[in-house]
């Protein structure tokens, strides 16, 4: 059961991404041209609701199913890594029209060529691992 | 039934993604997809060449199960919960794509010009897919997150690093869409 709950949450996430067309190259292109509210509505409403949720979690000191207080880890500081990594990722996102979650959802939806992107993305992460000590953060 | 089979609007999808974030936090985990790319490197034995990958991937099984679920959920949705894969984009966007010789309004989530398996032998298409993938894998790890970890979880948690990263996502995305795609196509 412990494992099944993550699988089920993933299934739910995959259905939402696919049904809302978040995994569509066309939607991402449209978003970066500011010609539709769709993607902004999705990310925006998720962030607003998420922010309210996290405030409630912190104030009420809600516990997780593990019996520990729910914690949302802080993100690592560093201007260069966040802006530099962000820009590189953004270039790739707009080129192949998918961020990491949708890459795998597209595979499930039967778009086989995305496998080439997935393998390259794993390789890109591997490259980062090799070079990280030489990169500014 | 129509509500299920039609594409879901933003005001359904956004709250449901927030729900996924809540469920993961409630299970004592974080919501961030790109870490899986790192775990896949680790499974492949990358720990031998870089200590960045030197950890027991079994402790991240939950995250990989979430990934497997995402693949499965997309399969279920596209096979049983949809009438077609037509994406009804803004006519202005369609016109801009026409200028790039990319056909939209087709029964597919992705342009055939890049993703049709018939193009697997095309050096240009392969370069697009491979370079795009490397940028995604390298960029997300350098920034420490992608759309889920930074733009959704990080911004919800009022993290300045996530705001910087998200601005970066858009700088890169805008450069690609407005300056590079017209050169590439």
CSV table of C-alpha atoms in Angstrom, one decimal:
chain,number,residue,atom,x,y,z
A,1,UNK,CA,0.0,0.0,0.0
A,2,UNK,CA,2.9,2.3,0.9
A,3,UNK,CA,4.1,2.1,-2.7
A,4,UNK,CA,0.7,2.0,-4.3
A,5,UNK,CA,-0.3,5.5,-3.0
A,6,UNK,CA,2.6,7.1,-5.0
A,7,UNK,CA,1.7,5.2,-8.1
A,8,UNK,CA,-2.0,6.2,-7.8
A,9,UNK,CA,-1.1,9.9,-7.2
A,10,UNK,CA,1.1,9.7,-10.3
A,11,UNK,CA,-1.7,8.2,-12.3
A,12,UNK,CA,-4.0,11.1,-11.2
A,13,UNK,CA,-1.3,13.6,-12.1
A,14,UNK,CA,-0.8,12.0,-15.5
A,15,UNK,CA,-4.5,12.2,-16.2
A,16,UNK,CA,-4.7,15.8,-15.2
A,17,UNK,CA,-1.7,16.8,-17.4
A,18,UNK,CA,-3.1,14.9,-20.4
A,19,UNK,CA,-6.7,16.0,-20.1
A,20,UNK,CA,-5.8,19.7,-19.7
A,21,UNK,CA,-3.4,19.6,-22.7
A,22,UNK,CA,-0.5,20.8,-20.5
A,23,UNK,CA,1.6,18.2,-22.4
A,24,UNK,CA,0.8,19.7,-25.8
A,25,UNK,CA,3.7,21.4,-27.7
A,26,UNK,CA,1.1,23.7,-29.2
A,27,UNK,CA,-0.1,24.9,-25.7
A,28,UNK,CA,3.5,25.8,-24.7
A,29,UNK,CA,4.1,27.7,-27.9
A,30,UNK,CA,0.9,29.6,-27.4
A,31,UNK,CA,1.8,30.4,-23.8
A,32,UNK,CA,5.2,31.8,-24.8
A,33,UNK,CA,3.4,34.0,-27.4
A,34,UNK,CA,1.0,35.2,-24.7
A,35,UNK,CA,-2.0,34.3,-26.9
A,36,UNK,CA,-3.9,32.2,-24.4
A,37,UNK,CA,-4.7,32.3,-20.7
A,38,UNK,CA,-4.9,28.5,-20.4
A,39,UNK,CA,-1.4,27.7,-19.2
A,40,UNK,CA,-1.2,30.9,-17.0
A,41,UNK,CA,-4.6,30.0,-15.5
A,42,UNK,CA,-3.3,26.5,-14.6
A,43,UNK,CA,0.0,27.5,-13.2
A,44,UNK,CA,-1.4,30.6,-11.5
A,45,UNK,CA,-4.3,28.9,-9.8
A,46,UNK,CA,-2.1,26.0,-8.7
A,47,UNK,CA,0.3,28.5,-7.1
A,48,UNK,CA,-2.3,30.6,-5.4
A,49,UNK,CA,-4.1,27.6,-4.0
A,50,UNK,CA,-0.7,26.0,-3.1
A,51,UNK,CA,0.4,29.1,-1.3
A,52,UNK,CA,-2.8,29.2,0.8
A,53,UNK,CA,-2.4,25.5,1.5
A,54,UNK,CA,1.2,25.8,2.6
A,55,UNK,CA,0.3,28.7,4.9
A,56,UNK,CA,-2.5,26.6,6.5
A,57,UNK,CA,-0.1,23.6,6.8
A,58,UNK,CA,2.5,25.8,8.6
A,59,UNK,CA,0.1,27.6,10.9
A,60,UNK,CA,-1.9,24.5,11.9
A,61,UNK,CA,1.3,22.5,12.1
A,62,UNK,CA,-0.4,19.7,10.1
A,63,UNK,CA,1.2,16.2,10.3
A,64,UNK,CA,2.0,13.9,7.4
A,65,UNK,CA,1.0,10.3,7.2
A,66,UNK,CA,4.5,9.5,8.5
A,67,UNK,CA,3.5,11.2,11.8
A,68,UNK,CA,6.0,14.1,11.3
A,69,UNK,CA,5.1,17.7,10.8
A,70,UNK,CA,4.7,18.5,7.1
A,71,UNK,CA,7.8,20.5,5.9
A,72,UNK,CA,8.3,22.2,2.6
A,73,UNK,CA,12.1,22.4,2.1
A,74,UNK,CA,13.6,25.7,1.2
A,75,UNK,CA,15.1,26.0,-2.3
A,76,UNK,CA,18.8,26.5,-2.6
A,77,UNK,CA,19.9,30.1,-2.9
A,78,UNK,CA,22.2,31.3,-5.7
A,79,UNK,CA,21.5,33.7,-8.5
A,80,UNK,CA,23.6,32.3,-11.2
A,81,UNK,CA,22.4,28.7,-10.8
A,82,UNK,CA,18.8,29.6,-10.7
A,83,UNK,CA,18.8,32.1,-13.6
A,84,UNK,CA,21.3,30.2,-15.7
A,85,UNK,CA,19.7,26.8,-15.1
A,86,UNK,CA,16.3,28.4,-15.6
A,87,UNK,CA,17.2,29.9,-18.9
A,88,UNK,CA,18.7,26.7,-20.3
A,89,UNK,CA,15.7,24.8,-19.2
A,90,UNK,CA,13.4,27.4,-20.7
A,91,UNK,CA,15.1,27.1,-24.0
A,92,UNK,CA,14.6,23.4,-24.0
A,93,UNK,CA,11.0,23.7,-22.7
A,94,UNK,CA,10.0,25.9,-25.6
A,95,UNK,CA,11.9,23.9,-28.2
A,96,UNK,CA,10.4,20.4,-27.4
A,97,UNK,CA,7.3,21.8,-25.8
A,98,UNK,CA,7.4,19.8,-22.6
A,99,UNK,CA,8.9,20.0,-19.1
A,100,UNK,CA,10.0,16.9,-17.3
A,101,UNK,CA,6.5,15.7,-16.1
A,102,UNK,CA,4.9,16.1,-19.5
A,103,UNK,CA,7.9,14.4,-21.1
A,104,UNK,CA,6.9,11.2,-19.4
A,105,UNK,CA,3.1,11.8,-19.9
A,106,UNK,CA,3.7,12.1,-23.6
A,107,UNK,CA,5.3,8.7,-23.6
A,108,UNK,CA,2.2,7.3,-21.9
A,109,UNK,CA,0.1,9.1,-24.5
A,110,UNK,CA,1.9,7.2,-27.2
A,111,UNK,CA,4.2,9.8,-28.7
A,112,UNK,CA,7.2,7.6,-29.1
A,113,UNK,CA,9.7,10.2,-30.4
A,114,UNK,CA,9.6,11.7,-27.0
A,115,UNK,CA,11.8,8.8,-25.8
A,116,UNK,CA,14.7,10.5,-27.6
A,117,UNK,CA,14.1,13.6,-25.6
A,118,UNK,CA,13.8,11.7,-22.3
A,119,UNK,CA,17.1,9.8,-22.9
A,120,UNK,CA,18.8,13.1,-23.8
A,121,UNK,CA,17.3,14.8,-20.7
A,122,UNK,CA,18.8,12.0,-18.5
A,123,UNK,CA,22.1,12.5,-20.3
A,124,UNK,CA,21.8,16.3,-19.7
A,125,UNK,CA,21.4,15.7,-16.0
A,126,UNK,CA,24.4,13.3,-16.1
A,127,UNK,CA,26.4,16.1,-17.8
A,128,UNK,CA,25.5,18.5,-15.0
A,129,UNK,CA,26.6,15.9,-12.5
A,130,UNK,CA,30.0,15.7,-14.2
A,131,UNK,CA,30.5,19.5,-14.5
A,132,UNK,CA,28.8,20.8,-11.4
A,133,UNK,CA,32.1,21.3,-9.5
A,134,UNK,CA,33.2,23.6,-12.3
A,135,UNK,CA,30.0,25.6,-12.6
A,136,UNK,CA,29.1,28.8,-10.7
A,137,UNK,CA,26.2,28.4,-8.4
B,1,UNK,CA,-19.7,12.2,-19.5
B,2,UNK,CA,-19.0,15.1,-21.9
B,3,UNK,CA,-17.2,16.9,-19.0
B,4,UNK,CA,-14.8,14.0,-18.7
B,5,UNK,CA,-14.2,13.5,-22.4
B,6,UNK,CA,-13.8,17.2,-23.4
B,7,UNK,CA,-10.5,18.9,-22.6
B,8,UNK,CA,-10.4,20.2,-19.0
B,9,UNK,CA,-10.3,23.9,-18.5
B,10,UNK,CA,-7.6,25.7,-16.5
B,11,UNK,CA,-9.9,26.2,-13.5
B,12,UNK,CA,-10.2,22.5,-13.1
B,13,UNK,CA,-6.6,21.5,-13.9
B,14,UNK,CA,-4.9,24.2,-11.7
B,15,UNK,CA,-6.7,23.2,-8.5
B,16,UNK,CA,-6.2,19.5,-9.2
B,17,UNK,CA,-2.4,20.1,-9.6
B,18,UNK,CA,-2.5,22.0,-6.3
B,19,UNK,CA,-4.2,18.9,-4.9
B,20,UNK,CA,-1.4,16.7,-6.1
B,21,UNK,CA,1.1,19.0,-4.4
B,22,UNK,CA,-1.0,18.7,-1.2
B,23,UNK,CA,-1.2,14.9,-1.4
B,24,UNK,CA,2.6,14.6,-1.9
B,25,UNK,CA,3.3,16.9,1.1
B,26,UNK,CA,0.7,15.0,3.2
B,27,UNK,CA,2.6,11.8,2.4
B,28,UNK,CA,5.7,13.5,3.7
B,29,UNK,CA,7.3,14.0,0.3
B,30,UNK,CA,8.0,16.9,-2.0
B,31,UNK,CA,6.5,17.5,-5.4
B,32,UNK,CA,9.2,17.9,-8.0
B,33,UNK,CA,9.5,15.9,-11.1
B,34,UNK,CA,13.0,16.6,-12.5
B,35,UNK,CA,14.7,14.8,-9.6
B,36,UNK,CA,13.7,11.6,-11.3
B,37,UNK,CA,16.2,12.4,-14.1
B,38,UNK,CA,18.9,12.3,-11.5
B,39,UNK,CA,17.6,9.1,-10.0
B,40,UNK,CA,17.6,7.5,-13.4
B,41,UNK,CA,21.3,8.4,-13.8
B,42,UNK,CA,21.9,6.9,-10.4
B,43,UNK,CA,20.1,3.6,-11.4
B,44,UNK,CA,22.3,3.6,-14.5
B,45,UNK,CA,25.5,3.6,-12.3
B,46,UNK,CA,26.5,7.2,-12.7
B,47,UNK,CA,27.6,7.2,-9.0
B,48,UNK,CA,30.8,5.6,-10.2
B,49,UNK,CA,31.9,8.8,-12.0
B,50,UNK,CA,30.3,11.5,-9.9
B,51,UNK,CA,29.4,11.7,-6.3
B,52,UNK,CA,26.4,13.7,-7.3
B,53,UNK,CA,24.8,10.4,-8.2
B,54,UNK,CA,26.3,8.4,-5.3
B,55,UNK,CA,23.3,7.6,-3.2
B,56,UNK,CA,20.9,4.7,-2.8
B,57,UNK,CA,18.2,5.2,-5.4
B,58,UNK,CA,15.9,2.8,-3.5
B,59,UNK,CA,15.3,5.6,-1.0
B,60,UNK,CA,13.7,7.5,-4.0
B,61,UNK,CA,11.5,4.7,-5.1
B,62,UNK,CA,8.4,6.7,-4.2
B,63,UNK,CA,9.4,9.4,-6.7
B,64,UNK,CA,10.0,6.8,-9.5
B,65,UNK,CA,6.6,5.2,-8.7
B,66,UNK,CA,5.1,8.7,-9.1
B,67,UNK,CA,6.8,8.9,-12.5
B,68,UNK,CA,5.5,5.4,-13.5
B,69,UNK,CA,2.0,6.5,-12.5
B,70,UNK,CA,2.3,9.7,-14.6
B,71,UNK,CA,3.1,7.5,-17.7
B,72,UNK,CA,0.2,5.2,-16.8
B,73,UNK,CA,-2.3,8.1,-16.1
B,74,UNK,CA,-1.4,9.7,-19.5
B,75,UNK,CA,-2.0,6.3,-21.2
B,76,UNK,CA,-5.4,5.9,-19.5
B,77,UNK,CA,-6.4,9.5,-20.3
B,78,UNK,CA,-5.4,9.3,-23.9
B,79,UNK,CA,-6.9,5.9,-24.5
B,80,UNK,CA,-10.2,6.1,-22.6
B,81,UNK,CA,-10.9,9.6,-21.5
B,82,UNK,CA,-10.6,11.6,-24.8
B,83,UNK,CA,-12.4,11.9,-28.1
B,84,UNK,CA,-9.4,13.1,-30.0
B,85,UNK,CA,-6.0,14.9,-29.6
B,86,UNK,CA,-7.0,18.1,-31.3
B,87,UNK,CA,-5.7,21.2,-29.5
B,88,UNK,CA,-7.8,24.2,-30.1
B,89,UNK,CA,-5.2,27.0,-30.1
B,90,UNK,CA,-5.7,30.7,-30.7
B,91,UNK,CA,-6.1,31.3,-34.5
B,92,UNK,CA,-3.3,33.9,-34.2
B,93,UNK,CA,-1.0,31.2,-32.9
B,94,UNK,CA,-2.0,28.9,-35.7
B,95,UNK,CA,-1.2,31.6,-38.2
B,96,UNK,CA,2.3,32.2,-36.7
B,97,UNK,CA,2.9,28.4,-36.9
B,98,UNK,CA,1.8,28.4,-40.5
B,99,UNK,CA,4.6,30.9,-41.2
B,100,UNK,CA,7.0,28.4,-39.7
B,101,UNK,CA,5.5,25.7,-41.9
B,102,UNK,CA,4.2,23.9,-38.8
B,103,UNK,CA,0.7,22.5,-39.2
B,104,UNK,CA,-1.6,22.9,-36.2
B,105,UNK,CA,-5.2,21.9,-35.7
B,106,UNK,CA,-4.2,18.3,-36.3
B,107,UNK,CA,-5.3,15.3,-34.3
B,108,UNK,CA,-2.1,15.3,-32.3
B,109,UNK,CA,-0.7,17.0,-29.1
B,110,UNK,CA,2.6,17.6,-30.9
B,111,UNK,CA,3.6,18.9,-34.4
B,112,UNK,CA,4.1,16.1,-36.9
B,113,UNK,CA,7.1,18.1,-38.3
B,114,UNK,CA,9.1,17.3,-35.2
B,115,UNK,CA,7.5,14.2,-33.6
B,116,UNK,CA,6.3,12.0,-36.4
B,117,UNK,CA,8.3,8.8,-36.2
B,118,UNK,CA,8.8,9.0,-40.0
B,119,UNK,CA,11.4,11.8,-39.3
B,120,UNK,CA,13.5,9.6,-37.1
B,121,UNK,CA,16.2,9.6,-39.8
B,122,UNK,CA,16.3,13.4,-40.2
B,123,UNK,CA,19.4,15.0,-38.7
B,124,UNK,CA,17.5,18.2,-38.0
B,125,UNK,CA,14.7,16.6,-36.1
B,126,UNK,CA,17.1,14.4,-34.1
B,127,UNK,CA,19.2,17.5,-33.3
B,128,UNK,CA,16.1,19.3,-32.1
B,129,UNK,CA,15.0,16.4,-29.8
B,130,UNK,CA,18.5,15.7,-28.5
B,131,UNK,CA,19.5,19.3,-27.8
B,132,UNK,CA,16.1,20.1,-26.3
B,133,UNK,CA,16.4,17.1,-24.0
B,134,UNK,CA,19.9,18.0,-22.9
B,135,UNK,CA,18.9,21.6,-22.2
B,136,UNK,CA,16.0,20.3,-20.1
B,137,UNK,CA,18.1,17.8,-18.1
B,138,UNK,CA,21.1,20.1,-17.6
B,139,UNK,CA,19.0,23.2,-16.9
B,140,UNK,CA,16.6,21.7,-14.4
B,141,UNK,CA,19.4,20.2,-12.4
B,142,UNK,CA,21.5,23.3,-12.4
B,143,UNK,CA,18.5,25.4,-11.3
B,144,UNK,CA,17.5,22.7,-8.8
B,145,UNK,CA,14.0,22.1,-10.2
B,146,UNK,CA,11.5,22.4,-13.0
B,147,UNK,CA,8.0,23.6,-13.4
B,148,UNK,CA,6.7,21.4,-10.6
B,149,UNK,CA,9.5,21.9,-8.1
B,150,UNK,CA,10.2,25.6,-8.7
B,151,UNK,CA,7.2,27.3,-10.5
B,152,UNK,CA,4.5,25.4,-8.5
B,153,UNK,CA,6.0,24.2,-5.2
B,154,UNK,CA,8.7,26.8,-4.8
B,155,UNK,CA,6.5,29.8,-5.7
B,156,UNK,CA,3.7,28.5,-3.4
B,157,UNK,CA,6.3,28.3,-0.6
B,158,UNK,CA,7.3,32.0,-1.4
B,159,UNK,CA,10.9,31.0,-2.3
B,160,UNK,CA,13.0,33.8,-3.9
B,161,UNK,CA,15.2,31.2,-5.7
B,162,UNK,CA,12.1,29.8,-7.3
B,163,UNK,CA,11.0,33.2,-8.5
B,164,UNK,CA,14.5,33.7,-10.1
B,165,UNK,CA,14.4,30.3,-11.7
B,166,UNK,CA,10.8,30.8,-13.0
B,167,UNK,CA,11.9,34.2,-14.5
B,168,UNK,CA,14.8,32.2,-16.1
B,169,UNK,CA,12.3,29.7,-17.5
B,170,UNK,CA,10.5,32.5,-19.2
B,171,UNK,CA,13.6,34.3,-20.5
B,172,UNK,CA,14.7,31.0,-22.1
B,173,UNK,CA,11.3,30.2,-23.4
B,174,UNK,CA,10.7,33.6,-24.9
B,175,UNK,CA,14.1,33.6,-26.6
B,176,UNK,CA,13.4,30.2,-28.1
B,177,UNK,CA,9.9,31.0,-29.2
B,178,UNK,CA,10.4,34.4,-30.6
B,179,UNK,CA,14.0,34.4,-31.9
B,180,UNK,CA,15.3,30.8,-32.3
B,181,UNK,CA,12.3,28.8,-33.6
B,182,UNK,CA,11.9,31.2,-36.6
B,183,UNK,CA,15.6,30.5,-37.4
B,184,UNK,CA,15.3,26.7,-36.9
B,185,UNK,CA,12.1,26.3,-39.0
